[in-house]
Short mmCIF file of C-alpha atoms (C1' of nucleotides) and ligand atoms in Angstrom, two decimals:
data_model
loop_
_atom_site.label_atom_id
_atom_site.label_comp_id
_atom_site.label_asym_id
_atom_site.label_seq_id
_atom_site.Cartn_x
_atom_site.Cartn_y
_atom_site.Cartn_z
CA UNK A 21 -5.31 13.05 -35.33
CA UNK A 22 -6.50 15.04 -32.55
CA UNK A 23 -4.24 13.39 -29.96
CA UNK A 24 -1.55 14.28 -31.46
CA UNK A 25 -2.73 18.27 -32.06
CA UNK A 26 -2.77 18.04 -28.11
CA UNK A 27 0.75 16.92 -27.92
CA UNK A 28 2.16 19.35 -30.13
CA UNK A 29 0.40 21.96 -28.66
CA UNK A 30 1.45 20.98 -25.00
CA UNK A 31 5.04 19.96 -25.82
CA UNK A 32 5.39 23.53 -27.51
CA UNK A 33 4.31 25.26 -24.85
CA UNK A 34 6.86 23.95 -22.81
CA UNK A 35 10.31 24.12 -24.94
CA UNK A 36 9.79 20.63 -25.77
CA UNK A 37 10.28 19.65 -29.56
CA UNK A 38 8.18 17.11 -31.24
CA UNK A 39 9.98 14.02 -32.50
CA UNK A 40 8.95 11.12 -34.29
CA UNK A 41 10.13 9.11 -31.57
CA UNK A 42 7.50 10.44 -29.95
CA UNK A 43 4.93 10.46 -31.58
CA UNK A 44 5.28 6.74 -32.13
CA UNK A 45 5.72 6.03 -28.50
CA UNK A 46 2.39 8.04 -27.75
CA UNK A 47 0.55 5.91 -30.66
CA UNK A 48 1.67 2.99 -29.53
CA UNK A 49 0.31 3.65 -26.33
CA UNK A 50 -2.96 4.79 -27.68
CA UNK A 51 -3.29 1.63 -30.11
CA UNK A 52 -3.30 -0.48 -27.12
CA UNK A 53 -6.94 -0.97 -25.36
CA UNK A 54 -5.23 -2.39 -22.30
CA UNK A 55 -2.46 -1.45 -19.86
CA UNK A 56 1.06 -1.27 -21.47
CA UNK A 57 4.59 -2.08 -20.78
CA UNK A 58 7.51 -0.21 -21.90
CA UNK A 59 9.17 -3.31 -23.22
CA UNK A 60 5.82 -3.41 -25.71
CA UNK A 61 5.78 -0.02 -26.72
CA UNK A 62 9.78 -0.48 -27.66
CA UNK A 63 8.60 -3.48 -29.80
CA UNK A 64 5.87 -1.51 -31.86
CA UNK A 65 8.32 1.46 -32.39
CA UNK A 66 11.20 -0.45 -33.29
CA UNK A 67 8.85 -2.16 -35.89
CA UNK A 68 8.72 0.98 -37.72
CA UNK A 69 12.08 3.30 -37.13
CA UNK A 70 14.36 0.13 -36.57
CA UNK A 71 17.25 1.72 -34.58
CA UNK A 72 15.44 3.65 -31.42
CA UNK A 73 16.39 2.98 -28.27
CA UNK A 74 14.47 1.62 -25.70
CA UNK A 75 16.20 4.50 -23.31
CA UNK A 76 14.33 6.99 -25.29
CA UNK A 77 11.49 5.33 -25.04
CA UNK A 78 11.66 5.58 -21.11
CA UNK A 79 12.35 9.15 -21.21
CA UNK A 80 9.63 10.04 -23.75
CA UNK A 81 7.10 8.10 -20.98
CA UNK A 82 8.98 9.99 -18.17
CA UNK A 83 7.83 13.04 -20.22
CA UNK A 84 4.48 12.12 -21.34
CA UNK A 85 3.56 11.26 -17.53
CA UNK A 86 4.96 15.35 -16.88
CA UNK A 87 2.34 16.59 -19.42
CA UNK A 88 -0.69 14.02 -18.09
CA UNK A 89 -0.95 12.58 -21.31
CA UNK A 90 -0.30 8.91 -20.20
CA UNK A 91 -0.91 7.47 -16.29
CA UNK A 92 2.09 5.04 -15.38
CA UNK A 93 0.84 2.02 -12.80
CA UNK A 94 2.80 -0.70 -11.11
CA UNK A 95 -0.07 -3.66 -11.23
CA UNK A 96 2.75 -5.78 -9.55
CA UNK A 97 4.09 -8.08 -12.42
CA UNK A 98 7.61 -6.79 -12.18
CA UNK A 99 7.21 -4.13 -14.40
CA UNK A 100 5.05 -1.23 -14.63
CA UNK A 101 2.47 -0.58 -17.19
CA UNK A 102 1.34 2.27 -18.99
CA UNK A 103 -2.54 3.79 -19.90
CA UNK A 104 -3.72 6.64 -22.36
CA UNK A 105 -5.20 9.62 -19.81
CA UNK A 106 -8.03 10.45 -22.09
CA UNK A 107 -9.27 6.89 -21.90
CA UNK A 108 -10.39 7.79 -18.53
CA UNK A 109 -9.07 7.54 -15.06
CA UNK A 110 -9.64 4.39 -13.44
CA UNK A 111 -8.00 2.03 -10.16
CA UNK A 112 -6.76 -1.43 -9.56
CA UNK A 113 -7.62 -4.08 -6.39
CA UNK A 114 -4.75 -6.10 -6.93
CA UNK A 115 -4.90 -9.60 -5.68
CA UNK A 116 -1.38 -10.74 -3.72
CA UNK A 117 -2.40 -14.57 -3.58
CA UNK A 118 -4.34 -15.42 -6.92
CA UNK A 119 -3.51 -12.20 -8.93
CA UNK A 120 -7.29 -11.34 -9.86
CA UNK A 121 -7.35 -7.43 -10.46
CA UNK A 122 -10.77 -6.03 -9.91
CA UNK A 123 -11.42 -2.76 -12.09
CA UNK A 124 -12.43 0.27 -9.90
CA UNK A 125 -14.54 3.52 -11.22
CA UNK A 126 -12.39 6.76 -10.35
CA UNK A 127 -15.07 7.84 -8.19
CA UNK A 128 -13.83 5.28 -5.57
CA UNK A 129 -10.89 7.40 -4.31
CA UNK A 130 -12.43 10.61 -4.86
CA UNK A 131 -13.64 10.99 -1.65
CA UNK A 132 -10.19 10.40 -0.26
CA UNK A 133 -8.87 12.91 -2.85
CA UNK A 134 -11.24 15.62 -1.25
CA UNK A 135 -9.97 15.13 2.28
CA UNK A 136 -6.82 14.96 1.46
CA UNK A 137 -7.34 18.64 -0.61
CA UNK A 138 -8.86 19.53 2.47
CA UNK A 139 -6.98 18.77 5.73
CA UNK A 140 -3.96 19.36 3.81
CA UNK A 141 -3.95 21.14 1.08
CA UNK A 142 -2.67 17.94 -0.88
CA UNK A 143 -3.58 17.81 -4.36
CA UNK A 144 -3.18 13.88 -4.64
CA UNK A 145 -2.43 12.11 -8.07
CA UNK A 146 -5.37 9.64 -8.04
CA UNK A 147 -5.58 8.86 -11.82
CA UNK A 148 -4.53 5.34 -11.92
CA UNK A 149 -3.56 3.65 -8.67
CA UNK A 150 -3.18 -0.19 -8.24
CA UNK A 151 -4.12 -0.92 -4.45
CA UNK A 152 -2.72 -4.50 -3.18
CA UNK A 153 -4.66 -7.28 -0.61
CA UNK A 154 -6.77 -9.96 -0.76
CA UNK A 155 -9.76 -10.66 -2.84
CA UNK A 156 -12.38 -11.95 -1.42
CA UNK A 157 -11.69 -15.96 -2.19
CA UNK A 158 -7.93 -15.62 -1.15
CA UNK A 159 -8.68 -14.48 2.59
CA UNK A 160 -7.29 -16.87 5.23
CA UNK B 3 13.55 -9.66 23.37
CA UNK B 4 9.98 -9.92 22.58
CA UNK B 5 10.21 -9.07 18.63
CA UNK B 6 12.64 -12.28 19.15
CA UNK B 7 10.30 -14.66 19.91
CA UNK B 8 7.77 -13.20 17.82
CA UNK B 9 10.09 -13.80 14.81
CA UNK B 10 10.45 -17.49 16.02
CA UNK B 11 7.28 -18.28 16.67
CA UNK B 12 5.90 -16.98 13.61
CA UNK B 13 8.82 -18.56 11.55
CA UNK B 14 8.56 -22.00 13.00
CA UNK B 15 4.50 -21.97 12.77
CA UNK B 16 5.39 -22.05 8.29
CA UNK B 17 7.83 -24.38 8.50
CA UNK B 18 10.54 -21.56 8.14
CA UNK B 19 13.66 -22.00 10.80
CA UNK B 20 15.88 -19.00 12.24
CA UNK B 21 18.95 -18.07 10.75
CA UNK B 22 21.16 -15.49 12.41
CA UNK B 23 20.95 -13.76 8.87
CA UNK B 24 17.09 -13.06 9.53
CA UNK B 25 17.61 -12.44 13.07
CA UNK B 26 19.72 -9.63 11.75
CA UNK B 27 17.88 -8.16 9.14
CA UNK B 28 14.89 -7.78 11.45
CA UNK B 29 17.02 -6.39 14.36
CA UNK B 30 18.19 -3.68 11.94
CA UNK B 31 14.97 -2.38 11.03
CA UNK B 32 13.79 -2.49 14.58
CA UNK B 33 16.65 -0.64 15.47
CA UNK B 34 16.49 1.66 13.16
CA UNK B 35 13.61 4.63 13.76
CA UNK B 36 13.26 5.88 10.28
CA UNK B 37 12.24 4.23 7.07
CA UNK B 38 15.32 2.07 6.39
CA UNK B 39 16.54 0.66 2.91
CA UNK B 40 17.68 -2.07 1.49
CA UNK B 41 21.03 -0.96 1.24
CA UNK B 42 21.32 -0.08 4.76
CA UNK B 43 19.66 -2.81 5.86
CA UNK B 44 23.04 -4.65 4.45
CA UNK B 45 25.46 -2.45 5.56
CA UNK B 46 24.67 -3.18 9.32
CA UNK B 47 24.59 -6.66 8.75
CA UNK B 48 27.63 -7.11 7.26
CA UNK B 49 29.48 -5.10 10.19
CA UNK B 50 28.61 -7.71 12.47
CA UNK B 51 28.74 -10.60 9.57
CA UNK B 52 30.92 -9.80 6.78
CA UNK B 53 29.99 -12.67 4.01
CA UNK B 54 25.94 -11.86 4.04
CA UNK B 55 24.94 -11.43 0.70
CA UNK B 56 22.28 -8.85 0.14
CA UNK B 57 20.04 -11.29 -2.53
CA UNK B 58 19.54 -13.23 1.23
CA UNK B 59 18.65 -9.67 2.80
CA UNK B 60 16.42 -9.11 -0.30
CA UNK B 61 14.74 -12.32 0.23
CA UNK B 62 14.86 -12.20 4.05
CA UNK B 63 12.82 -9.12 3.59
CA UNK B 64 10.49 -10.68 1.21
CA UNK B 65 9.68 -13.17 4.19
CA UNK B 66 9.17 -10.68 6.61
CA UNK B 67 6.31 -9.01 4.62
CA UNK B 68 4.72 -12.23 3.96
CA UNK B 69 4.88 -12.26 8.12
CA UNK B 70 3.59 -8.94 8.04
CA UNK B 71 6.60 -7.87 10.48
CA UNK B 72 7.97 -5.12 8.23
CA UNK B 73 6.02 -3.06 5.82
CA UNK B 74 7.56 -1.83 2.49
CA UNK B 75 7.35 1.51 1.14
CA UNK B 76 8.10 3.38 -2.27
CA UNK B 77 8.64 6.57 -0.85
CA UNK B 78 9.75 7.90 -4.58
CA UNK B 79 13.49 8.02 -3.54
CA UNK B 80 14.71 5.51 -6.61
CA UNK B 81 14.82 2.81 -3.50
CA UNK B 82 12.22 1.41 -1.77
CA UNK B 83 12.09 1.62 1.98
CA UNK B 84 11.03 -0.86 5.01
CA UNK B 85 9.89 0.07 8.34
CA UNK B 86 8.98 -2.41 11.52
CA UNK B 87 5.26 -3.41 11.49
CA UNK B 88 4.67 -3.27 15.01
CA UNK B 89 6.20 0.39 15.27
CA UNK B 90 2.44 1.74 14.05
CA UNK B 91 1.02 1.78 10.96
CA UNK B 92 0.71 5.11 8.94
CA UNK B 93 0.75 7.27 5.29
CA UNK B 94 2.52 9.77 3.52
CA UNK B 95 1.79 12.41 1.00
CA UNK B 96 5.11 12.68 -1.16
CA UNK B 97 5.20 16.07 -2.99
CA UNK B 98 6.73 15.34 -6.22
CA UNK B 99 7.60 19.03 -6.95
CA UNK B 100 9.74 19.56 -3.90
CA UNK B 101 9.88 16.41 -2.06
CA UNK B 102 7.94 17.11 1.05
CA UNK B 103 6.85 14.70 2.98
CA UNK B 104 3.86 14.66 4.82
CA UNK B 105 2.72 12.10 7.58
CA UNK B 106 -0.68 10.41 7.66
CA UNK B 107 -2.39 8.46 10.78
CA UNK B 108 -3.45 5.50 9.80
CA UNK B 109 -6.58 6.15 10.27
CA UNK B 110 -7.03 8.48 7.23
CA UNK B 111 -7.54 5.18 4.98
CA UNK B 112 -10.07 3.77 7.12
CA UNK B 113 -12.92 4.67 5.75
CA UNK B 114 -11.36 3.68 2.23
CA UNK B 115 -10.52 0.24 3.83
CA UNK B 116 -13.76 -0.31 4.75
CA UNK B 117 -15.76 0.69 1.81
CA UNK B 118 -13.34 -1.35 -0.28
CA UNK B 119 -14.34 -4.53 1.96
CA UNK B 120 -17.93 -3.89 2.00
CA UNK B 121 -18.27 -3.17 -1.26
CA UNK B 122 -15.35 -5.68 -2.84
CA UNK B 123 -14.96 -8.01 -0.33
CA UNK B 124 -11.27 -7.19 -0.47
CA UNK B 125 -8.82 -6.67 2.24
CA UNK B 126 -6.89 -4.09 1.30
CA UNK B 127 -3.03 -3.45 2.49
CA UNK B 128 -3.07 -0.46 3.91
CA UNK B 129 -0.58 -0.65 6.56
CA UNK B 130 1.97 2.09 5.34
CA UNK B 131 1.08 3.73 1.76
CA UNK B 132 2.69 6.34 -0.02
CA UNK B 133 0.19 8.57 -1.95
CA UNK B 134 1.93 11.01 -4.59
CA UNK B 135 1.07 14.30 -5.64
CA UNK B 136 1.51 18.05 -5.30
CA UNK B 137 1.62 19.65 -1.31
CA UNK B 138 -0.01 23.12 -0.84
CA UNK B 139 3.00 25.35 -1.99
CA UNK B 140 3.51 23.13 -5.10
CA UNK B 141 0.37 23.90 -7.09
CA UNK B 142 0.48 25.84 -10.52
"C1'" DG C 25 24.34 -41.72 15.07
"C1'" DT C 26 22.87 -41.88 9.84
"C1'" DG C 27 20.22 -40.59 5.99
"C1'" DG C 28 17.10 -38.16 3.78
"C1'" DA C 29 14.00 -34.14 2.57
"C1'" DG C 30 13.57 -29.75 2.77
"C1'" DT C 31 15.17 -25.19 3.71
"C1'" DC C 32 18.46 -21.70 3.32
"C1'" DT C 33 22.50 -19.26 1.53
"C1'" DG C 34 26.28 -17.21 -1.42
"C1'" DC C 35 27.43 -16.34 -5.80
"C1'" DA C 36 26.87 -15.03 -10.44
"C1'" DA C 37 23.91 -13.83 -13.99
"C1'" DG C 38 19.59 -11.64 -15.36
"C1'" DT C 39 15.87 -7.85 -15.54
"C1'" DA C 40 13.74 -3.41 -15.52
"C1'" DT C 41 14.89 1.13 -15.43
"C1'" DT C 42 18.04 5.19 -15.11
"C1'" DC C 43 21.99 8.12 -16.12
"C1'" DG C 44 26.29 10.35 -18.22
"C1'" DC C 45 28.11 11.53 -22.22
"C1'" DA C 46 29.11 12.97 -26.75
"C1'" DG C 47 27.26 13.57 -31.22
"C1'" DT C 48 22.94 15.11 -33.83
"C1'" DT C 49 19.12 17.81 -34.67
"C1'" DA C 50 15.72 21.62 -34.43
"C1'" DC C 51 14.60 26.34 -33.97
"C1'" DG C 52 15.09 31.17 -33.50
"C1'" DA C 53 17.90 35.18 -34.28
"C1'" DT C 54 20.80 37.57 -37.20
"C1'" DA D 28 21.73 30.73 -45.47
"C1'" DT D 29 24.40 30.36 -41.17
"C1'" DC D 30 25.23 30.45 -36.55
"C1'" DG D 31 24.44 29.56 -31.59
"C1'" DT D 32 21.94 27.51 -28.15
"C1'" DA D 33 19.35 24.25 -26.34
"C1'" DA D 34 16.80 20.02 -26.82
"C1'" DC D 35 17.11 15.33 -28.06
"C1'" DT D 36 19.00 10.79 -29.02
"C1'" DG D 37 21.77 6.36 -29.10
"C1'" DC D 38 24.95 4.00 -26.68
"C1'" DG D 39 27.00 1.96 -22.84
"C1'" DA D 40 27.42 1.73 -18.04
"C1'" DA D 41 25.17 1.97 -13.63
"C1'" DT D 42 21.48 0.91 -10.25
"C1'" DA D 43 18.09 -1.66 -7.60
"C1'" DC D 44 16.40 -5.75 -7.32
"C1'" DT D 45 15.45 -10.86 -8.68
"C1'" DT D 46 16.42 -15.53 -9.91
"C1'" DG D 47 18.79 -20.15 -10.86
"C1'" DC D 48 21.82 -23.06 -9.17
"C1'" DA D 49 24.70 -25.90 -6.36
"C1'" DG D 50 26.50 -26.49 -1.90
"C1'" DA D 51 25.54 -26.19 3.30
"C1'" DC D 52 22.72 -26.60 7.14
"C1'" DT D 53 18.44 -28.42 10.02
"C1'" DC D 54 15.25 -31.25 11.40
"C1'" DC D 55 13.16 -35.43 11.83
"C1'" DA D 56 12.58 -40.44 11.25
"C1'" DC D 57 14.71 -44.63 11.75
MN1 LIG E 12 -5.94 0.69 -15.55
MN1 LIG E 13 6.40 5.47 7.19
ZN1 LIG E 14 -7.45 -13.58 -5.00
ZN1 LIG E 15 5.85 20.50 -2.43
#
DNA sequence: GTGGAGTCTGCAAGTATTCGCAGTTACGAT
DNA sequence: ATCGTAACTGCGAATACTTGCAGACTCCAC
């Protein structure tokens, strides 16, 4: 239960309050080994607390993005998809023609992160990004 | 009229034929020097052609990526936002704390471009990203 | 010219996500 | 305990965009 010490502890130190609803949205998304979609995470709470509502369930992500406990990602299939931020940061090559997504180490963009921190003084979110183009058999 | 007969010729080498509608979508975003929605997209065409529907802006605009004559951009606004390819590509850093908007040369993803295709073999799109994150008086 | 075979469009319905509101709940102070 | 304030939620409506469909328009072959 250790993830869910963490989320007391950092929705109390903000006002917030925990609530069930909550806590099942944030298990749902840390049962899940892939990437997952809101409509998902509705269907696992609802499974157990029958009458939520899958508005709360977007505001509870809205939230759990706020206190970097989950990284939200749009890997382009219409809706976006949702990851656990202790499960480590990671990117996305997404593939416009054939849809192949090639997994990326976070270390990829962390050169870009630097520069950015430096000739700007932008600290850049660079936890989770999908980046779109062509893989190397779709190029024409 | 030279974005004119790029339009044509580029529509007629697919198989794809000009409509005024098209001709009017693109001429709004040319004309237009910001980064120009959707939304506003339609209500310019509709001044000058009052039963447009927006699904064929929508889908005229769809096209005109696949062309690679208009880029599209989530600028974090709730809509997304299209700009005229041949205008220069470029970046932005959008501060989610207080909105700011930074611009980027294009050349600031460069490097990332490249090491993506040497590395990958993937052709990344990175004609006109937004990057999120926190600007230098947002940080706590 | 006529007749397809596509292509394109308006319209209406659908999808993913957000928002306003009014009732419920939690928590801290008395 | 009880009261007040603020946080939270379900519900329904709104928003931004997409899709299916059926009619209209083009282009080309004959
Ligand atoms: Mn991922
Ligand atoms: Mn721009
Ligand atoms: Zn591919
Ligand atoms: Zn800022």
């Amino acid at each position: 239960m250790k993830e869910s010490i963490d989320l007391t502890s950092k929705l109390m130190a903000q006002g917030y309050r925990l609530t069930p609803q909550r806590m099942m949205v944030l298990s749902a998304i840390q049962k899940s080994d892939n990437h997952i979609s809101a409509e998902e995470i509705y269907a696992q709470v609802v499974a157990g607390y029958p009458c939520v509502n899958i508005s709360t369930v977007y505001r509870t992500l809205e939230l759990l993005k706020r206190l970097d406990l989950v990284t939200e990602t749009d890997l382009g299939g219409g809706r976006v998809r949702y990851h656990p931020a202790d499960k480590g940061h990671h990117h996305h090559l997404v593939c416009q023609e054939c849809g192949r997504i090639i997994d990326l180490g976070e270390t990829v963009l962390a050169s870009l992160g630097n520069r950015l921190h430096r000739e700007y003084g932008f600290r850049a979110d660079l936890k989770h990004l999908a980046i779109f183009g062509r893989c190397a058999d779709c190029q024409g």
